[in-house]
Amino acid sequence: MQAPNDIQWLTFYRKFREQTGIDFNLYKQNQLQRQILMLADQRRVEDFEALSRLVLDNRDEQVWFLDRLAINVTELFRNPELWRDLEKLVKNELVPQGRGIKAWSAGCSVGAEAYSLAAVFDKFSPGKFHKIHCTDIDSSALEQAKKGHFNRMEARIIPQEFDKYFVQTDDGAEVVPQLKNYLTFQKHNLLADPYGSNYDLIVCRNVLIYFVDEAKDQIFRRFYNALRPGGYLFIGSSERIFNNRDIGFECPKPYFYMKPCEEKVWQNAS
Ligand SMILES: C[S@@+](CC[C@H](N)C(=O)[O-])C[C@H]1O[C@@H](n2cnc3c(N)ncnc32)[C@H](O)[C@@H]1O
């Protein structure tokens, strides 16, 4: 299939946004367009007009297309050295406040990050009423997340002290039921939907890599507003917030950003 021109892309993006609320203009273009063309080849469509018709007119095809565009690669305790830093934060700063921890796993994919969080919370504060709000734009990833089953790749790093939370299976690992009680799931588009408030911890890792800088900046400001004063944002190991001071975040450790108790309020970014 021949690569479309700019006008064809923009027309496609506009129609797609009208139907789904998802604005492809906010995603990094090279990566996105390469993926869309690859999917077009898999569907053996002859030209871009045929692909547009297919995904705009057929709801099943649209779901298939979106499921594949959202890259769901994930694993339990991804970057274990950073999870050790998170454990210290949970133990020394979040648990001592004496109530259940309110967290958000934003762009949770099939749930590996959210169940890792649940295991850490339970280890340091067992049985408390912790709440982990798990969201993703991809509904089939969320359906998978509810099951709490992980394949061998996703379950390759389970630190020994967390063994009791995961039962080994023939093809990976399964979460014990007690962790599931902490989690709730919701389909949510970080670029368009409203955010919650008063979180102690927001974990958003390896999601914003797909977005252009303006979109990332907007999301970081909205995360800032969604945290309680003294709350933390934990991001991915290839990510950084260069203008953290401008937003109001302190960065006590790489990949961890804290909203100080003296807060700024961001208008137009709630
Ligand atoms: C690579 S996975 C990251 C999973 C997990 N956070 C981790 O680090 O292991 C990226 C996830 O971001 C989700 N995503 C992409 N665009 C999104 C958007 N606009 N709003 C919410 N989630 C989005 C994808 O569906 C995918 O599940």
CSV table of N, CA, C and O in Angstrom, one decimal, residues 5 14 16 21-22 70 83 110 112 135 150 153 155 178 194-195 207 224 226-227 230 244 261 267:
chain,number,residue,atom,x,y,z
A,5,ASN,N,-0.6,10.8,2.0
A,5,ASN,CA,0.0,12.2,2.2
A,5,ASN,C,-0.6,12.8,3.4
A,5,ASN,O,-1.5,12.3,4.1
A,14,ARG,N,-9.0,13.3,12.0
A,14,ARG,CA,-10.1,14.1,12.4
A,14,ARG,C,-11.4,13.2,12.5
A,14,ARG,O,-12.1,13.2,13.5
A,16,PHE,N,-11.4,9.9,13.0
A,16,PHE,CA,-11.2,9.0,14.0
A,16,PHE,C,-11.5,9.6,15.4
A,16,PHE,O,-12.1,9.0,16.3
A,21,GLY,N,-13.0,9.9,20.1
A,21,GLY,CA,-12.4,10.8,21.1
A,21,GLY,C,-10.9,10.7,21.2
A,21,GLY,O,-10.3,11.4,22.0
A,22,ILE,N,-10.3,9.8,20.4
A,22,ILE,CA,-8.8,9.7,20.5
A,22,ILE,C,-8.2,10.6,19.4
A,22,ILE,O,-8.5,10.5,18.3
A,70,ALA,N,-2.2,0.3,20.7
A,70,ALA,CA,-1.7,0.5,22.0
A,70,ALA,C,-0.7,-0.6,22.4
A,70,ALA,O,-1.1,-1.7,22.4
A,83,TRP,N,11.8,-0.5,41.8
A,83,TRP,CA,10.8,-0.9,42.7
A,83,TRP,C,11.3,-1.0,44.1
A,83,TRP,O,10.5,-0.8,45.1
A,110,VAL,N,-2.0,-4.7,31.1
A,110,VAL,CA,-2.7,-5.9,31.6
A,110,VAL,C,-2.5,-6.1,33.1
A,110,VAL,O,-2.8,-7.1,33.6
A,112,ALA,N,0.2,-5.7,35.3
A,112,ALA,CA,1.4,-6.1,36.0
A,112,ALA,C,1.9,-5.1,37.0
A,112,ALA,O,2.2,-5.4,38.1
A,135,THR,N,-6.2,2.2,35.2
A,135,THR,CA,-6.9,2.7,34.0
A,135,THR,C,-6.0,2.5,32.8
A,135,THR,O,-4.8,2.5,32.8
A,150,PHE,N,-0.4,-13.8,34.3
A,150,PHE,CA,0.7,-13.2,33.6
A,150,PHE,C,1.5,-14.3,32.9
A,150,PHE,O,1.7,-15.4,33.4
A,153,MET,N,7.0,-14.2,30.2
A,153,MET,CA,7.8,-13.0,30.1
A,153,MET,C,7.4,-12.0,31.1
A,153,MET,O,8.3,-11.3,31.8
A,155,ALA,N,6.1,-12.5,33.9
A,155,ALA,CA,6.3,-12.9,35.3
A,155,ALA,C,7.8,-13.3,35.6
A,155,ALA,O,8.0,-14.1,36.5
A,178,GLN,N,-6.3,-12.2,47.3
A,178,GLN,CA,-6.3,-11.1,48.3
A,178,GLN,C,-5.8,-9.8,47.6
A,178,GLN,O,-6.2,-8.7,48.0
A,194,PRO,N,-11.5,13.1,32.4
A,194,PRO,CA,-11.2,13.8,33.7
A,194,PRO,C,-10.3,12.9,34.6
A,194,PRO,O,-10.3,11.7,34.5
A,195,TYR,N,-9.5,13.6,35.4
A,195,TYR,CA,-8.6,12.9,36.4
A,195,TYR,C,-9.3,12.9,37.8
A,195,TYR,O,-10.0,13.8,38.1
A,207,VAL,N,4.2,5.1,29.2
A,207,VAL,CA,3.0,5.4,28.5
A,207,VAL,C,3.2,6.7,27.7
A,207,VAL,O,2.9,6.8,26.5
A,224,TYR,N,0.0,16.5,38.6
A,224,TYR,CA,0.3,17.3,39.8
A,224,TYR,C,-0.9,17.7,40.5
A,224,TYR,O,-1.0,17.6,41.7
A,226,ALA,N,-3.7,16.2,40.5
A,226,ALA,CA,-4.5,15.0,41.0
A,226,ALA,C,-3.8,14.5,42.3
A,226,ALA,O,-4.5,13.7,43.0
A,227,LEU,N,-2.6,14.9,42.6
A,227,LEU,CA,-1.9,14.3,43.8
A,227,LEU,C,-2.3,15.2,45.0
A,227,LEU,O,-2.6,16.4,44.9
A,230,GLY,N,2.3,16.5,49.1
A,230,GLY,CA,3.1,15.4,49.7
A,230,GLY,C,3.0,14.1,48.9
A,230,GLY,O,3.7,13.1,49.3
A,244,ASN,N,10.4,20.0,35.8
A,244,ASN,CA,9.6,19.7,37.0
A,244,ASN,C,9.5,20.8,38.0
A,244,ASN,O,8.4,21.0,38.6
A,261,CYS,N,4.2,20.2,50.0
A,261,CYS,CA,3.0,20.6,50.8
A,261,CYS,C,2.5,22.0,50.4
A,261,CYS,O,1.3,22.2,50.4
A,267,GLN,N,-4.4,26.1,36.6
A,267,GLN,CA,-5.7,26.4,36.0
A,267,GLN,C,-5.6,25.7,34.6
A,267,GLN,O,-4.6,25.5,34.1
